[in-house]
Amino acid sequence: MRLQVPIFACSLVLFLLCCSARSGKAADKNQMMADSPSPVSVTSVLVSGPEHEYTFSVTIKSTDTGCEQYADWWEVLDTEGNLIYRRVLAHSHVNEQPFTRSGGKVAISGDRQVYVRGHMNNSGYGSAVIKGSVNTGFSPDSLDISFAGDLEHSEPLPEDCAF
């Protein structure tokens, strides 16, 4: 009988170690997937100008390869998913990464929380976004790529890719 208790205890310990090791590997894999680079990421936002007429200077990092794959716009949307402003990009930026483009007049109050996100012509929205307000500042965030996905078909849309 004495022999059965240590064997059972050892078996239980081994079982728990194996299960926790598997869980750790799954968590690591999920974390790696979450950390994988988005094809388009907004890396910084600078804002200037008067309230309700802000100019946004947005820095984008994207996996542009030419007109077949490029960041075709960045946009400002509120936390409910309403489009406030979109800056269409007319060409790819293969040899200019990351790149910054300005746009405005963005008609928001200084305290309104917004997201700034990028879009790729062939794969949709990126998950690496910037969130914040003019008054409190902006910081990196992530957003599900399906959030307000219907905006993909809202004007203005790119007409063509120059190069």
Short mmCIF file of C-alpha atoms in Angstrom, two decimals:
data_model
loop_
_atom_site.label_atom_id
_atom_site.label_comp_id
_atom_site.label_asym_id
_atom_site.label_seq_id
_atom_site.Cartn_x
_atom_site.Cartn_y
_atom_site.Cartn_z
CA MET A 1 0.00 0.00 0.00
CA ARG A 2 2.86 2.38 0.80
CA LEU A 3 4.18 1.91 -2.71
CA GLN A 4 0.89 2.84 -4.38
CA VAL A 5 0.62 6.31 -2.79
CA PRO A 6 4.04 7.53 -4.00
CA ILE A 7 3.36 6.16 -7.51
CA PHE A 8 -0.04 7.87 -7.57
CA ALA A 9 1.44 11.12 -6.25
CA CYS A 10 4.27 11.04 -8.79
CA SER A 11 1.82 10.29 -11.60
CA LEU A 12 -0.37 13.20 -10.52
CA VAL A 13 2.61 15.59 -10.37
CA LEU A 14 3.81 14.48 -13.81
CA PHE A 15 0.31 14.86 -15.25
CA LEU A 16 0.00 18.39 -13.85
CA LEU A 17 3.43 19.37 -15.12
CA CYS A 18 2.67 18.09 -18.61
CA CYS A 19 -0.67 19.90 -18.73
CA SER A 20 0.78 23.18 -17.50
CA ALA A 21 3.66 22.89 -19.96
CA ARG A 22 1.18 22.35 -22.80
CA SER A 23 -0.89 25.32 -21.65
CA GLY A 24 2.23 27.44 -21.52
CA LYS A 25 3.12 26.46 -25.08
CA ALA A 26 -0.38 27.29 -26.27
CA ALA A 27 -0.23 30.63 -24.51
CA ASP A 28 3.19 31.32 -26.04
CA LYS A 29 1.86 30.44 -29.50
CA ASN A 30 -1.17 32.70 -29.02
CA GLN A 31 1.07 35.50 -27.80
CA MET A 32 3.33 35.09 -30.83
CA MET A 33 0.28 35.27 -33.08
CA ALA A 34 -0.87 38.44 -31.31
CA ASP A 35 2.62 39.91 -31.63
CA SER A 36 2.98 39.04 -35.31
CA PRO A 37 3.38 42.12 -37.44
CA SER A 38 0.33 43.53 -39.15
CA PRO A 39 0.72 44.22 -42.89
CA VAL A 40 -0.12 47.85 -42.08
CA SER A 41 0.52 49.55 -38.74
CA VAL A 42 -0.01 53.10 -37.57
CA THR A 43 3.10 53.88 -35.53
CA SER A 44 2.56 57.53 -34.55
CA VAL A 45 0.14 60.43 -34.80
CA LEU A 46 0.91 64.14 -34.45
CA VAL A 47 -1.90 66.68 -34.43
CA SER A 48 -1.79 70.41 -35.12
CA GLY A 49 -4.25 73.21 -35.79
CA PRO A 50 -7.36 74.56 -34.10
CA GLU A 51 -10.15 72.45 -32.63
CA HIS A 52 -12.56 71.03 -35.24
CA GLU A 53 -9.94 71.74 -37.96
CA TYR A 54 -7.09 69.49 -36.87
CA THR A 55 -4.39 68.30 -39.23
CA PHE A 56 -3.27 64.75 -38.46
CA SER A 57 0.26 63.65 -39.45
CA VAL A 58 0.15 59.86 -39.44
CA THR A 59 3.16 57.55 -39.69
CA ILE A 60 2.48 54.19 -41.32
CA LYS A 61 4.62 51.09 -41.59
CA SER A 62 3.42 48.71 -44.28
CA THR A 63 4.51 45.77 -46.37
CA ASP A 64 4.24 47.64 -49.68
CA THR A 65 5.51 45.82 -52.75
CA GLY A 66 4.01 48.10 -55.41
CA CYS A 67 0.48 48.65 -56.68
CA GLU A 68 -0.36 44.98 -56.12
CA GLN A 69 0.13 45.47 -52.35
CA TYR A 70 0.25 48.86 -50.66
CA ALA A 71 -1.24 50.93 -47.86
CA ASP A 72 -4.04 52.76 -49.65
CA TRP A 73 -5.42 54.90 -46.81
CA TRP A 74 -5.41 55.82 -43.18
CA GLU A 75 -8.51 56.93 -41.32
CA VAL A 76 -9.78 58.47 -38.11
CA LEU A 77 -12.83 56.85 -36.53
CA ASP A 78 -14.59 57.20 -33.23
CA THR A 79 -14.82 54.45 -30.63
CA GLU A 80 -18.27 53.46 -31.94
CA GLY A 81 -16.86 52.82 -35.42
CA ASN A 82 -18.03 55.94 -37.24
CA LEU A 83 -15.74 57.30 -39.95
CA ILE A 84 -14.62 60.85 -39.18
CA TYR A 85 -11.89 61.36 -41.78
CA ARG A 86 -10.02 59.30 -44.39
CA ARG A 87 -6.73 60.19 -46.11
CA VAL A 88 -6.42 58.26 -49.39
CA LEU A 89 -2.86 57.39 -50.45
CA ALA A 90 -2.28 57.56 -54.21
CA HIS A 91 0.74 55.26 -54.52
CA SER A 92 2.84 52.60 -52.84
CA HIS A 93 5.75 53.46 -50.56
CA VAL A 94 8.07 50.54 -51.25
CA ASN A 95 11.33 52.41 -50.59
CA GLU A 96 9.98 54.77 -47.95
CA GLN A 97 9.20 52.81 -44.80
CA PRO A 98 7.86 53.94 -42.48
CA PHE A 99 6.29 57.00 -44.11
CA THR A 100 4.26 59.97 -42.84
CA ARG A 101 1.36 61.66 -44.59
CA SER A 102 -0.78 64.51 -43.32
CA GLY A 103 -4.47 65.11 -43.76
CA GLY A 104 -7.29 67.21 -42.44
CA LYS A 105 -9.39 69.17 -41.55
CA VAL A 106 -10.46 66.61 -38.96
CA ALA A 107 -13.61 67.96 -37.33
CA ILE A 108 -13.41 66.70 -33.75
CA SER A 109 -13.24 68.29 -30.32
CA GLY A 110 -9.99 68.05 -28.39
CA ASP A 111 -11.40 65.59 -25.89
CA ARG A 112 -12.98 63.13 -28.35
CA GLN A 113 -11.41 59.66 -28.21
CA VAL A 114 -10.57 58.28 -31.66
CA TYR A 115 -8.73 55.47 -33.38
CA VAL A 116 -6.33 56.04 -36.26
CA ARG A 117 -5.84 52.93 -38.39
CA GLY A 118 -4.36 51.95 -41.73
CA HIS A 119 -5.67 49.90 -44.62
CA MET A 120 -3.97 47.69 -47.22
CA ASN A 121 -5.46 47.47 -50.70
CA ASN A 122 -5.35 43.66 -50.79
CA SER A 123 -5.77 42.56 -47.17
CA GLY A 124 -7.86 45.18 -45.38
CA TYR A 125 -7.35 46.89 -42.06
CA GLY A 126 -4.34 46.44 -39.81
CA SER A 127 -4.70 45.67 -36.12
CA ALA A 128 -1.91 47.99 -34.88
CA VAL A 129 -3.62 51.34 -34.36
CA ILE A 130 -3.22 54.52 -32.36
CA LYS A 131 -5.91 55.55 -29.87
CA GLY A 132 -6.40 58.76 -27.93
CA SER A 133 -7.49 62.36 -28.05
CA VAL A 134 -5.83 65.65 -28.87
CA ASN A 135 -6.10 66.74 -25.22
CA THR A 136 -4.76 63.55 -23.61
CA GLY A 137 -2.42 62.36 -26.37
CA PHE A 138 -2.20 59.24 -28.50
CA SER A 139 -0.68 55.85 -27.80
CA PRO A 140 -0.36 52.48 -29.53
CA ASP A 141 -3.31 50.15 -29.25
CA SER A 142 -4.75 47.17 -31.08
CA LEU A 143 -8.11 46.83 -32.73
CA ASP A 144 -9.81 43.79 -34.18
CA ILE A 145 -9.44 44.02 -37.95
CA SER A 146 -13.18 43.45 -38.35
CA PHE A 147 -14.11 46.48 -36.19
CA ALA A 148 -16.30 48.76 -38.35
CA GLY A 149 -15.34 46.65 -41.35
CA ASP A 150 -18.21 48.06 -43.38
CA LEU A 151 -16.22 51.30 -43.66
CA GLU A 152 -14.05 49.57 -46.26
CA HIS A 153 -16.73 50.43 -48.82
CA SER A 154 -17.32 54.04 -47.69
CA GLU A 155 -16.15 57.03 -49.72
CA PRO A 156 -13.62 58.38 -50.30
CA LEU A 157 -11.94 55.35 -51.86
CA PRO A 158 -8.73 55.17 -53.93
CA GLU A 159 -9.30 55.51 -57.64
CA ASP A 160 -6.02 54.04 -58.83
CA CYS A 161 -2.45 53.38 -57.76
CA ALA A 162 0.10 55.65 -59.46
CA PHE A 163 3.14 53.41 -58.79
#
